[in-house]
Amino acid sequence: GRGLRAQMVMLAVAVLLFFPALDAGELFGERVGGFVMPAGTSVAVGAFIFGIGMQLGGGCASGTLFTVGGGSVRMVVTLVFFVIGSVIGTAHLAWWLALPSFGAYSFIHRWGLGPALAVNLGLFAAIFLLTVIVERRRGVDAPATVSADWLRGPWPLLAGAIGLALLNFATLWIAHRPWGVTSGFALWGAKGFALAGADMAGWPYWEKRMAAIEASIFRDTTSVMNFGIMAGAMLAAGLAGRFKPSLRLSAVDLLTAIVGGLLLGYGARLAFGCNIGAFFSGIASGSLHGWLWLVTGFAGNICGAWLRPRVGLSPV
């Protein structure tokens, strides 16, 4: 409940910042654009698969980077297969996009700035209040107040939510588009496939993206931000005294990391991103596909949580 409410605050702050800029088409004199993608079968299936992968693999895209930076060897395995799954997803994406879809739908451009803001903020408020009502009916006690250590963590949920919204807005300003994570994984994988001799120019997804494959990885904004997440996590783990990598992996840990990583990568490509690029940035961009990702990704998480104890992982 608390986590979902924090996400609603994050989204509310984000749309208040994003919608006026996207409606104007510029921010601080620079042209900007949002992530408005087709809301169809590919997003629904991809987000559902991604949700299952989150539970089996141990995290989302940014969470995987964070835990890798924190010294988790299991999540290194998840990341490697996340990258592989992403490339496989690019090979199949055209087929998925040919399936039924509502098309790209922007609330900002279809409804106008005012109505789009009002409806989205109303939905966030409704979800926020619903979680409060459900918790009260179940007799859930308010969590004990935990003093925050701003250097070592954890941060208060509300502060983290607002911080993420501001980070995404800063990305919109600097990169001229919202925050994304998984396109970087697809690029890493494509570079690896190309080095192994694959003709990536013959893949429909990559034929117009060959310049990115041939250029330095440090010219890709998403990749640089991903490296930053890992470096920041490593620093945070070191400051907290928690950076203690271990090579001990059970067969279950290894297998679920492989399967989870493949599902994460494949699902993210079908859904035009993860819970950052598709859900967070999609909704912040006023795109219907972000809301579709929320519903189907949540369903996938429920399914994945059901699977966890049945494949030997701890329940959630």
PDB file of C-alpha atoms in Angstrom:
ATOM      1  CA  GLY A   1       0.000   0.000   0.000  1.00  0.00           C
ATOM      2  CA  ARG A   2       2.642   2.535   1.009  1.00  0.00           C
ATOM      3  CA  GLY A   3       4.725   1.723  -2.039  1.00  0.00           C
ATOM      4  CA  LEU A   4       1.794   2.151  -4.415  1.00  0.00           C
ATOM      5  CA  ARG A   5       0.822   5.438  -2.772  1.00  0.00           C
ATOM      6  CA  ALA A   6       4.385   6.682  -3.178  1.00  0.00           C
ATOM      7  CA  GLN A   7       4.214   5.783  -6.867  1.00  0.00           C
ATOM      8  CA  MET A   8       1.001   7.794  -7.240  1.00  0.00           C
ATOM      9  CA  VAL A   9       2.743  10.811  -5.693  1.00  0.00           C
ATOM     10  CA  MET A  10       5.672  10.268  -8.058  1.00  0.00           C
ATOM     11  CA  LEU A  11       3.364  10.165 -11.071  1.00  0.00           C
ATOM     12  CA  ALA A  12       1.389  13.202  -9.915  1.00  0.00           C
ATOM     13  CA  VAL A  13       4.550  15.291  -9.590  1.00  0.00           C
ATOM     14  CA  ALA A  14       5.766  13.978 -12.946  1.00  0.00           C
ATOM     15  CA  VAL A  15       2.634  14.867 -14.932  1.00  0.00           C
ATOM     16  CA  LEU A  16       2.510  18.326 -13.353  1.00  0.00           C
ATOM     17  CA  LEU A  17       6.026  18.885 -14.675  1.00  0.00           C
ATOM     18  CA  PHE A  18       5.823  16.946 -17.944  1.00  0.00           C
ATOM     19  CA  PHE A  19       2.408  17.767 -19.390  1.00  0.00           C
ATOM     20  CA  PRO A  20       2.910  21.544 -19.826  1.00  0.00           C
ATOM     21  CA  ALA A  21       6.339  20.989 -21.416  1.00  0.00           C
ATOM     22  CA  LEU A  22       5.077  18.264 -23.757  1.00  0.00           C
ATOM     23  CA  ASP A  23       2.020  20.327 -24.669  1.00  0.00           C
ATOM     24  CA  ALA A  24       4.307  23.223 -25.605  1.00  0.00           C
ATOM     25  CA  GLY A  25       6.775  20.887 -27.312  1.00  0.00           C
ATOM     26  CA  GLU A  26       9.726  22.556 -25.642  1.00  0.00           C
ATOM     27  CA  LEU A  27      11.446  22.954 -22.288  1.00  0.00           C
ATOM     28  CA  PHE A  28      13.751  25.875 -21.491  1.00  0.00           C
ATOM     29  CA  GLY A  29      13.947  26.648 -25.197  1.00  0.00           C
ATOM     30  CA  GLU A  30      14.846  23.079 -26.221  1.00  0.00           C
ATOM     31  CA  ARG A  31      12.570  20.778 -28.233  1.00  0.00           C
ATOM     32  CA  VAL A  32      11.325  17.817 -26.191  1.00  0.00           C
ATOM     33  CA  GLY A  33       9.083  14.844 -26.869  1.00  0.00           C
ATOM     34  CA  GLY A  34       7.465  12.147 -24.771  1.00  0.00           C
ATOM     35  CA  PHE A  35       7.156   8.397 -25.089  1.00  0.00           C
ATOM     36  CA  VAL A  36       3.823   7.842 -26.858  1.00  0.00           C
ATOM     37  CA  MET A  37       3.743   4.278 -28.166  1.00  0.00           C
ATOM     38  CA  PRO A  38       1.028   1.998 -29.589  1.00  0.00           C
ATOM     39  CA  ALA A  39      -1.164   0.568 -26.828  1.00  0.00           C
ATOM     40  CA  GLY A  40      -1.782  -2.913 -28.133  1.00  0.00           C
ATOM     41  CA  THR A  41      -1.138  -6.610 -27.852  1.00  0.00           C
ATOM     42  CA  SER A  42       2.629  -6.189 -27.753  1.00  0.00           C
ATOM     43  CA  VAL A  43       2.458  -3.930 -24.686  1.00  0.00           C
ATOM     44  CA  ALA A  44      -0.084  -6.112 -22.880  1.00  0.00           C
ATOM     45  CA  VAL A  45       1.850  -9.339 -23.463  1.00  0.00           C
ATOM     46  CA  GLY A  46       5.257  -7.747 -22.968  1.00  0.00           C
ATOM     47  CA  ALA A  47       4.364  -6.087 -19.665  1.00  0.00           C
ATOM     48  CA  PHE A  48       2.783  -9.316 -18.379  1.00  0.00           C
ATOM     49  CA  ILE A  49       5.919 -11.289 -19.292  1.00  0.00           C
ATOM     50  CA  PHE A  50       8.067  -8.570 -17.737  1.00  0.00           C
ATOM     51  CA  GLY A  51       6.075  -8.777 -14.505  1.00  0.00           C
ATOM     52  CA  ILE A  52       6.726 -12.509 -14.243  1.00  0.00           C
ATOM     53  CA  GLY A  53      10.390 -11.906 -15.035  1.00  0.00           C
ATOM     54  CA  MET A  54      10.649  -9.357 -12.228  1.00  0.00           C
ATOM     55  CA  GLN A  55       9.604 -11.965  -9.678  1.00  0.00           C
ATOM     56  CA  LEU A  56      11.788 -14.756 -11.053  1.00  0.00           C
ATOM     57  CA  GLY A  57      14.800 -12.627 -11.960  1.00  0.00           C
ATOM     58  CA  GLY A  58      14.787 -10.623  -8.750  1.00  0.00           C
ATOM     59  CA  GLY A  59      14.066  -7.096  -9.943  1.00  0.00           C
ATOM     60  CA  CYS A  60      13.100  -4.716 -12.718  1.00  0.00           C
ATOM     61  CA  ALA A  61      15.560  -3.085 -15.127  1.00  0.00           C
ATOM     62  CA  SER A  62      16.772  -0.284 -12.864  1.00  0.00           C
ATOM     63  CA  GLY A  63      16.552  -2.643  -9.882  1.00  0.00           C
ATOM     64  CA  THR A  64      18.778  -5.127 -11.690  1.00  0.00           C
ATOM     65  CA  LEU A  65      21.363  -2.421 -12.360  1.00  0.00           C
ATOM     66  CA  PHE A  66      21.170  -1.254  -8.752  1.00  0.00           C
ATOM     67  CA  THR A  67      21.674  -4.722  -7.269  1.00  0.00           C
ATOM     68  CA  VAL A  68      24.466  -5.519  -9.738  1.00  0.00           C
ATOM     69  CA  GLY A  69      26.206  -2.352  -8.579  1.00  0.00           C
ATOM     70  CA  GLY A  70      25.558  -3.434  -5.004  1.00  0.00           C
ATOM     71  CA  GLY A  71      27.533  -6.635  -5.558  1.00  0.00           C
ATOM     72  CA  SER A  72      24.854  -9.250  -6.319  1.00  0.00           C
ATOM     73  CA  VAL A  73      26.367 -12.009  -8.462  1.00  0.00           C
ATOM     74  CA  ARG A  74      22.946 -13.581  -9.088  1.00  0.00           C
ATOM     75  CA  MET A  75      21.756 -10.299 -10.582  1.00  0.00           C
ATOM     76  CA  VAL A  76      24.779 -10.238 -12.891  1.00  0.00           C
ATOM     77  CA  VAL A  77      23.366 -13.446 -14.388  1.00  0.00           C
ATOM     78  CA  THR A  78      19.931 -11.816 -14.613  1.00  0.00           C
ATOM     79  CA  LEU A  79      21.451  -8.789 -16.367  1.00  0.00           C
ATOM     80  CA  VAL A  80      23.348 -10.883 -18.930  1.00  0.00           C
ATOM     81  CA  PHE A  81      20.195 -12.743 -19.927  1.00  0.00           C
ATOM     82  CA  PHE A  82      18.159  -9.530 -19.749  1.00  0.00           C
ATOM     83  CA  VAL A  83      20.466  -8.222 -22.483  1.00  0.00           C
ATOM     84  CA  ILE A  84      20.119 -11.428 -24.529  1.00  0.00           C
ATOM     85  CA  GLY A  85      16.335 -11.415 -24.153  1.00  0.00           C
ATOM     86  CA  SER A  86      16.240  -7.790 -25.285  1.00  0.00           C
ATOM     87  CA  VAL A  87      17.991  -8.610 -28.562  1.00  0.00           C
ATOM     88  CA  ILE A  88      15.683 -11.572 -29.183  1.00  0.00           C
ATOM     89  CA  GLY A  89      12.761  -9.214 -28.585  1.00  0.00           C
ATOM     90  CA  THR A  90      14.003  -6.827 -31.268  1.00  0.00           C
ATOM     91  CA  ALA A  91      14.020  -9.721 -33.751  1.00  0.00           C
ATOM     92  CA  HIS A  92      10.333 -10.470 -33.093  1.00  0.00           C
ATOM     93  CA  LEU A  93       8.965  -6.976 -32.467  1.00  0.00           C
ATOM     94  CA  ALA A  94       7.648  -6.379 -35.990  1.00  0.00           C
ATOM     95  CA  TRP A  95       5.464  -9.502 -35.728  1.00  0.00           C
ATOM     96  CA  TRP A  96       4.016  -8.394 -32.404  1.00  0.00           C
ATOM     97  CA  LEU A  97       3.310  -4.884 -33.685  1.00  0.00           C
ATOM     98  CA  ALA A  98       1.176  -6.351 -36.478  1.00  0.00           C
ATOM     99  CA  LEU A  99      -1.277  -7.703 -33.875  1.00  0.00           C
ATOM    100  CA  PRO A 100      -4.387  -5.731 -32.741  1.00  0.00           C
ATOM    101  CA  SER A 101      -3.667  -2.352 -31.184  1.00  0.00           C
ATOM    102  CA  PHE A 102      -5.395   0.888 -30.196  1.00  0.00           C
ATOM    103  CA  GLY A 103      -2.474   2.731 -31.743  1.00  0.00           C
ATOM    104  CA  ALA A 104      -0.495   5.557 -30.183  1.00  0.00           C
ATOM    105  CA  TYR A 105      -2.856   7.619 -28.010  1.00  0.00           C
ATOM    106  CA  SER A 106      -1.756  10.836 -26.313  1.00  0.00           C
ATOM    107  CA  PHE A 107      -4.154  12.229 -23.720  1.00  0.00           C
ATOM    108  CA  ILE A 108      -2.450  15.612 -24.013  1.00  0.00           C
ATOM    109  CA  HIS A 109      -2.948  15.920 -27.768  1.00  0.00           C
ATOM    110  CA  ARG A 110      -6.397  14.282 -27.880  1.00  0.00           C
ATOM    111  CA  TRP A 111      -7.980  15.989 -24.858  1.00  0.00           C
ATOM    112  CA  GLY A 112      -5.900  19.105 -24.292  1.00  0.00           C
ATOM    113  CA  LEU A 113      -3.632  20.006 -21.390  1.00  0.00           C
ATOM    114  CA  GLY A 114      -6.272  20.834 -18.763  1.00  0.00           C
ATOM    115  CA  PRO A 115      -8.524  17.767 -19.153  1.00  0.00           C
ATOM    116  CA  ALA A 116      -5.530  15.427 -19.483  1.00  0.00           C
ATOM    117  CA  LEU A 117      -4.047  16.742 -16.243  1.00  0.00           C
ATOM    118  CA  ALA A 118      -7.373  16.599 -14.408  1.00  0.00           C
ATOM    119  CA  VAL A 119      -8.144  13.003 -15.405  1.00  0.00           C
ATOM    120  CA  ASN A 120      -4.660  11.687 -14.656  1.00  0.00           C
ATOM    121  CA  LEU A 121      -4.435  13.445 -11.296  1.00  0.00           C
ATOM    122  CA  GLY A 122      -7.926  12.174 -10.469  1.00  0.00           C
ATOM    123  CA  LEU A 123      -6.882   8.596 -11.227  1.00  0.00           C
ATOM    124  CA  PHE A 124      -3.772   8.922  -9.070  1.00  0.00           C
ATOM    125  CA  ALA A 125      -5.871  10.283  -6.197  1.00  0.00           C
ATOM    126  CA  ALA A 126      -8.438   7.492  -6.589  1.00  0.00           C
ATOM    127  CA  ILE A 127      -5.768   4.778  -6.476  1.00  0.00           C
ATOM    128  CA  PHE A 128      -4.113   6.488  -3.499  1.00  0.00           C
ATOM    129  CA  LEU A 129      -7.384   6.604  -1.542  1.00  0.00           C
ATOM    130  CA  LEU A 130      -8.339   3.059  -2.540  1.00  0.00           C
ATOM    131  CA  THR A 131      -5.161   1.663  -0.993  1.00  0.00           C
ATOM    132  CA  VAL A 132      -5.902   3.546   2.244  1.00  0.00           C
ATOM    133  CA  ILE A 133      -9.458   2.177   2.381  1.00  0.00           C
ATOM    134  CA  VAL A 134      -8.339  -1.391   1.664  1.00  0.00           C
ATOM    135  CA  GLU A 135      -5.653  -1.252   4.350  1.00  0.00           C
ATOM    136  CA  ARG A 136      -8.086   0.093   6.937  1.00  0.00           C
ATOM    137  CA  ARG A 137     -10.631  -2.614   6.179  1.00  0.00           C
ATOM    138  CA  ARG A 138      -7.941  -5.257   6.546  1.00  0.00           C
ATOM    139  CA  GLY A 139      -6.784  -3.749   9.809  1.00  0.00           C
ATOM    140  CA  VAL A 140      -3.286  -3.028   8.544  1.00  0.00           C
ATOM    141  CA  ASP A 141      -1.377  -0.985  11.104  1.00  0.00           C
ATOM    142  CA  ALA A 142       0.543   2.083  10.070  1.00  0.00           C
ATOM    143  CA  PRO A 143       4.247   1.232   9.704  1.00  0.00           C
ATOM    144  CA  ALA A 144       6.588   2.327  12.431  1.00  0.00           C
ATOM    145  CA  THR A 145       8.470   5.501  11.676  1.00  0.00           C
ATOM    146  CA  VAL A 146      12.047   4.754  10.657  1.00  0.00           C
ATOM    147  CA  SER A 147      14.685   7.447  10.931  1.00  0.00           C
ATOM    148  CA  ALA A 148      16.221   8.145   7.541  1.00  0.00           C
ATOM    149  CA  ASP A 149      19.945   8.181   6.940  1.00  0.00           C
ATOM    150  CA  TRP A 150      20.364  10.383   3.882  1.00  0.00           C
ATOM    151  CA  LEU A 151      23.858   9.070   3.193  1.00  0.00           C
ATOM    152  CA  ARG A 152      23.408   5.348   3.809  1.00  0.00           C
ATOM    153  CA  GLY A 153      19.638   5.017   3.380  1.00  0.00           C
ATOM    154  CA  PRO A 154      16.921   4.089   3.322  1.00  0.00           C
ATOM    155  CA  TRP A 155      15.283   7.326   2.218  1.00  0.00           C
ATOM    156  CA  PRO A 156      11.640   8.026   3.104  1.00  0.00           C
ATOM    157  CA  LEU A 157       9.337   6.732   0.351  1.00  0.00           C
ATOM    158  CA  LEU A 158       7.867  10.172  -0.280  1.00  0.00           C
ATOM    159  CA  ALA A 159      11.288  11.755  -0.721  1.00  0.00           C
ATOM    160  CA  GLY A 160      12.312   8.973  -3.094  1.00  0.00           C
ATOM    161  CA  ALA A 161       9.113   9.380  -5.118  1.00  0.00           C
ATOM    162  CA  ILE A 162       9.597  13.121  -5.555  1.00  0.00           C
ATOM    163  CA  GLY A 163      13.282  12.619  -6.299  1.00  0.00           C
ATOM    164  CA  LEU A 164      12.506  10.141  -9.093  1.00  0.00           C
ATOM    165  CA  ALA A 165       9.984  12.530 -10.650  1.00  0.00           C
ATOM    166  CA  LEU A 166      12.566  15.320 -10.616  1.00  0.00           C
ATOM    167  CA  LEU A 167      15.203  12.989 -12.072  1.00  0.00           C
ATOM    168  CA  ASN A 168      12.897  12.051 -14.938  1.00  0.00           C
ATOM    169  CA  PHE A 169      12.124  15.714 -15.582  1.00  0.00           C
ATOM    170  CA  ALA A 170      15.847  16.501 -15.621  1.00  0.00           C
ATOM    171  CA  THR A 171      16.284  13.700 -18.161  1.00  0.00           C
ATOM    172  CA  LEU A 172      13.556  15.254 -20.318  1.00  0.00           C
ATOM    173  CA  TRP A 173      15.459  18.527 -20.250  1.00  0.00           C
ATOM    174  CA  ILE A 174      18.939  17.117 -20.864  1.00  0.00           C
ATOM    175  CA  ALA A 175      18.141  14.229 -23.248  1.00  0.00           C
ATOM    176  CA  HIS A 176      15.047  15.884 -24.793  1.00  0.00           C
ATOM    177  CA  ARG A 177      13.014  12.756 -23.968  1.00  0.00           C
ATOM    178  CA  PRO A 178      11.993  10.927 -20.774  1.00  0.00           C
ATOM    179  CA  TRP A 179      14.006   8.425 -18.762  1.00  0.00           C
ATOM    180  CA  GLY A 180      14.418   4.960 -20.236  1.00  0.00           C
ATOM    181  CA  VAL A 181      16.585   1.996 -19.301  1.00  0.00           C
ATOM    182  CA  THR A 182      16.073  -1.090 -21.434  1.00  0.00           C
ATOM    183  CA  SER A 183      16.874   0.313 -24.877  1.00  0.00           C
ATOM    184  CA  GLY A 184      20.437   0.436 -23.573  1.00  0.00           C
ATOM    185  CA  PHE A 185      20.329  -3.300 -22.862  1.00  0.00           C
ATOM    186  CA  ALA A 186      19.118  -4.006 -26.390  1.00  0.00           C
ATOM    187  CA  LEU A 187      21.982  -1.913 -27.761  1.00  0.00           C
ATOM    188  CA  TRP A 188      24.552  -3.742 -25.617  1.00  0.00           C
ATOM    189  CA  GLY A 189      23.231  -7.053 -26.880  1.00  0.00           C
ATOM    190  CA  ALA A 190      23.190  -5.901 -30.497  1.00  0.00           C
ATOM    191  CA  LYS A 191      26.812  -4.805 -30.210  1.00  0.00           C
ATOM    192  CA  GLY A 192      27.664  -8.239 -28.827  1.00  0.00           C
ATOM    193  CA  PHE A 193      25.790 -10.025 -31.607  1.00  0.00           C
ATOM    194  CA  ALA A 194      27.545  -7.829 -34.200  1.00  0.00           C
ATOM    195  CA  LEU A 195      30.951  -8.656 -32.717  1.00  0.00           C
ATOM    196  CA  ALA A 196      30.025 -12.333 -32.950  1.00  0.00           C
ATOM    197  CA  GLY A 197      29.416 -11.908 -36.681  1.00  0.00           C
ATOM    198  CA  ALA A 198      25.650 -11.327 -36.875  1.00  0.00           C
ATOM    199  CA  ASP A 199      24.454  -9.038 -39.680  1.00  0.00           C
ATOM    200  CA  MET A 200      22.426  -6.619 -37.557  1.00  0.00           C
ATOM    201  CA  ALA A 201      21.747  -4.377 -40.562  1.00  0.00           C
ATOM    202  CA  GLY A 202      19.488  -7.142 -41.868  1.00  0.00           C
ATOM    203  CA  TRP A 203      17.225  -6.945 -38.796  1.00  0.00           C
ATOM    204  CA  PRO A 204      14.254  -4.588 -39.362  1.00  0.00           C
ATOM    205  CA  TYR A 205      14.599  -3.154 -35.849  1.00  0.00           C
ATOM    206  CA  TRP A 206      18.290  -2.342 -36.301  1.00  0.00           C
ATOM    207  CA  GLU A 207      18.562  -1.368 -39.964  1.00  0.00           C
ATOM    208  CA  LYS A 208      17.998   2.316 -39.079  1.00  0.00           C
ATOM    209  CA  ARG A 209      19.937   2.070 -35.818  1.00  0.00           C
ATOM    210  CA  MET A 210      23.276   0.848 -37.163  1.00  0.00           C
ATOM    211  CA  ALA A 211      24.957   4.153 -36.302  1.00  0.00           C
ATOM    212  CA  ALA A 212      24.299   3.451 -32.612  1.00  0.00           C
ATOM    213  CA  ILE A 213      25.764  -0.057 -32.909  1.00  0.00           C
ATOM    214  CA  GLU A 214      28.887   1.251 -34.622  1.00  0.00           C
ATOM    215  CA  ALA A 215      29.378   4.242 -32.294  1.00  0.00           C
ATOM    216  CA  SER A 216      30.962   4.204 -28.844  1.00  0.00           C
ATOM    217  CA  ILE A 217      28.670   2.958 -26.087  1.00  0.00           C
ATOM    218  CA  PHE A 218      29.420   6.192 -24.248  1.00  0.00           C
ATOM    219  CA  ARG A 219      27.629   8.165 -26.959  1.00  0.00           C
ATOM    220  CA  ASP A 220      24.363   6.499 -25.971  1.00  0.00           C
ATOM    221  CA  THR A 221      22.620   8.554 -23.270  1.00  0.00           C
ATOM    222  CA  THR A 222      20.622   5.613 -21.916  1.00  0.00           C
ATOM    223  CA  SER A 223      23.728   3.463 -21.547  1.00  0.00           C
ATOM    224  CA  VAL A 224      25.623   6.223 -19.748  1.00  0.00           C
ATOM    225  CA  MET A 225      22.716   6.648 -17.316  1.00  0.00           C
ATOM    226  CA  ASN A 226      22.632   2.885 -16.762  1.00  0.00           C
ATOM    227  CA  PHE A 227      26.337   2.876 -15.942  1.00  0.00           C
ATOM    228  CA  GLY A 228      25.657   5.727 -13.544  1.00  0.00           C
ATOM    229  CA  ILE A 229      23.012   3.680 -11.704  1.00  0.00           C
ATOM    230  CA  MET A 230      25.471   0.823 -11.226  1.00  0.00           C
ATOM    231  CA  ALA A 231      28.262   3.144 -10.099  1.00  0.00           C
ATOM    232  CA  GLY A 232      25.942   4.926  -7.681  1.00  0.00           C
ATOM    233  CA  ALA A 233      24.729   1.617  -6.246  1.00  0.00           C
ATOM    234  CA  MET A 234      28.303   0.447  -5.775  1.00  0.00           C
ATOM    235  CA  LEU A 235      29.146   3.669  -3.940  1.00  0.00           C
ATOM    236  CA  ALA A 236      26.013   3.428  -1.781  1.00  0.00           C
ATOM    237  CA  ALA A 237      26.711  -0.207  -0.913  1.00  0.00           C
ATOM    238  CA  GLY A 238      30.265   0.684   0.003  1.00  0.00           C
ATOM    239  CA  LEU A 239      29.179   3.570   2.234  1.00  0.00           C
ATOM    240  CA  ALA A 240      26.654   1.326   3.967  1.00  0.00           C
ATOM    241  CA  GLY A 241      29.192  -1.481   4.376  1.00  0.00           C
ATOM    242  CA  ARG A 242      27.050  -3.840   2.301  1.00  0.00           C
ATOM    243  CA  PHE A 243      29.288  -4.430  -0.725  1.00  0.00           C
ATOM    244  CA  LYS A 244      30.088  -8.103  -0.166  1.00  0.00           C
ATOM    245  CA  PRO A 245      29.916 -10.055  -3.458  1.00  0.00           C
ATOM    246  CA  SER A 246      29.608 -13.822  -3.150  1.00  0.00           C
ATOM    247  CA  LEU A 247      29.961 -16.412  -5.909  1.00  0.00           C
ATOM    248  CA  ARG A 248      27.730 -18.891  -4.102  1.00  0.00           C
ATOM    249  CA  LEU A 249      24.681 -19.599  -6.277  1.00  0.00           C
ATOM    250  CA  SER A 250      22.282 -22.506  -5.959  1.00  0.00           C
ATOM    251  CA  ALA A 251      20.958 -24.275  -9.050  1.00  0.00           C
ATOM    252  CA  VAL A 252      17.547 -22.696  -8.406  1.00  0.00           C
ATOM    253  CA  ASP A 253      19.076 -19.226  -8.144  1.00  0.00           C
ATOM    254  CA  LEU A 254      20.986 -19.716 -11.387  1.00  0.00           C
ATOM    255  CA  LEU A 255      18.067 -21.148 -13.360  1.00  0.00           C
ATOM    256  CA  THR A 256      15.525 -18.560 -12.199  1.00  0.00           C
ATOM    257  CA  ALA A 257      18.000 -15.754 -12.899  1.00  0.00           C
ATOM    258  CA  ILE A 258      18.435 -17.034 -16.469  1.00  0.00           C
ATOM    259  CA  VAL A 259      14.710 -17.503 -17.132  1.00  0.00           C
ATOM    260  CA  GLY A 260      13.801 -14.281 -15.340  1.00  0.00           C
ATOM    261  CA  GLY A 261      16.388 -12.307 -17.282  1.00  0.00           C
ATOM    262  CA  LEU A 262      15.169 -13.629 -20.631  1.00  0.00           C
ATOM    263  CA  LEU A 263      11.555 -12.780 -19.731  1.00  0.00           C
ATOM    264  CA  LEU A 264      12.556  -9.301 -18.578  1.00  0.00           C
ATOM    265  CA  GLY A 265      14.471  -8.530 -21.757  1.00  0.00           C
ATOM    266  CA  TYR A 266      11.937  -9.985 -24.166  1.00  0.00           C
ATOM    267  CA  GLY A 267       8.982  -8.435 -22.369  1.00  0.00           C
ATOM    268  CA  ALA A 268      10.601  -5.016 -22.188  1.00  0.00           C
ATOM    269  CA  ARG A 269      11.155  -4.877 -25.943  1.00  0.00           C
ATOM    270  CA  LEU A 270       7.568  -5.876 -26.712  1.00  0.00           C
ATOM    271  CA  ALA A 271       6.225  -3.319 -24.236  1.00  0.00           C
ATOM    272  CA  PHE A 272       8.509  -0.435 -25.337  1.00  0.00           C
ATOM    273  CA  GLY A 273      10.282  -0.451 -22.002  1.00  0.00           C
ATOM    274  CA  CYS A 274      10.180  -1.452 -18.376  1.00  0.00           C
ATOM    275  CA  ASN A 275       8.469   0.060 -15.364  1.00  0.00           C
ATOM    276  CA  ILE A 276      10.670   3.135 -15.917  1.00  0.00           C
ATOM    277  CA  GLY A 277      10.521   3.669 -19.681  1.00  0.00           C
ATOM    278  CA  ALA A 278       7.011   2.332 -20.344  1.00  0.00           C
ATOM    279  CA  PHE A 279       5.075   2.699 -17.079  1.00  0.00           C
ATOM    280  CA  PHE A 280       6.620   5.765 -15.417  1.00  0.00           C
ATOM    281  CA  SER A 281       7.730   7.689 -18.505  1.00  0.00           C
ATOM    282  CA  GLY A 282       4.742   6.482 -20.536  1.00  0.00           C
ATOM    283  CA  ILE A 283       2.210   7.829 -18.041  1.00  0.00           C
ATOM    284  CA  ALA A 284       4.311  10.971 -17.516  1.00  0.00           C
ATOM    285  CA  SER A 285       4.136  11.455 -21.305  1.00  0.00           C
ATOM    286  CA  GLY A 286       0.339  11.214 -21.266  1.00  0.00           C
ATOM    287  CA  SER A 287       0.349   7.966 -23.247  1.00  0.00           C
ATOM    288  CA  LEU A 288      -2.337   5.283 -22.999  1.00  0.00           C
ATOM    289  CA  HIS A 289       0.295   2.565 -23.316  1.00  0.00           C
ATOM    290  CA  GLY A 290       1.696   3.542 -19.903  1.00  0.00           C
ATOM    291  CA  TRP A 291      -1.639   2.767 -18.242  1.00  0.00           C
ATOM    292  CA  LEU A 292      -1.935  -0.506 -20.155  1.00  0.00           C
ATOM    293  CA  TRP A 293       1.547  -1.414 -18.930  1.00  0.00           C
ATOM    294  CA  LEU A 294       0.490  -0.694 -15.333  1.00  0.00           C
ATOM    295  CA  VAL A 295      -2.494  -3.059 -15.482  1.00  0.00           C
ATOM    296  CA  THR A 296      -0.851  -5.951 -17.324  1.00  0.00           C
ATOM    297  CA  GLY A 297       2.515  -5.574 -15.606  1.00  0.00           C
ATOM    298  CA  PHE A 298       0.755  -5.745 -12.229  1.00  0.00           C
ATOM    299  CA  ALA A 299      -1.042  -8.908 -13.358  1.00  0.00           C
ATOM    300  CA  GLY A 300       2.280 -10.415 -14.410  1.00  0.00           C
ATOM    301  CA  ASN A 301       3.761  -9.612 -11.011  1.00  0.00           C
ATOM    302  CA  ILE A 302       0.881 -11.407  -9.289  1.00  0.00           C
ATOM    303  CA  CYS A 303       1.464 -14.439 -11.501  1.00  0.00           C
ATOM    304  CA  GLY A 304       5.202 -14.298 -10.831  1.00  0.00           C
ATOM    305  CA  ALA A 305       4.646 -14.039  -7.080  1.00  0.00           C
ATOM    306  CA  TRP A 306       2.443 -17.155  -7.287  1.00  0.00           C
ATOM    307  CA  LEU A 307       5.205 -18.977  -9.175  1.00  0.00           C
ATOM    308  CA  ARG A 308       8.060 -18.086  -6.821  1.00  0.00           C
ATOM    309  CA  PRO A 309       7.506 -20.689  -4.069  1.00  0.00           C
ATOM    310  CA  ARG A 310       6.618 -23.280  -6.703  1.00  0.00           C
ATOM    311  CA  VAL A 311      10.047 -23.006  -8.319  1.00  0.00           C
ATOM    312  CA  GLY A 312      11.988 -22.930  -5.068  1.00  0.00           C
ATOM    313  CA  LEU A 313      12.230 -19.185  -4.418  1.00  0.00           C
ATOM    314  CA  SER A 314      11.130 -17.500  -1.209  1.00  0.00           C
ATOM    315  CA  PRO A 315       7.517 -16.227  -1.263  1.00  0.00           C
ATOM    316  CA  VAL A 316       6.739 -12.513  -1.292  1.00  0.00           C
TER     317      VAL A 316
END
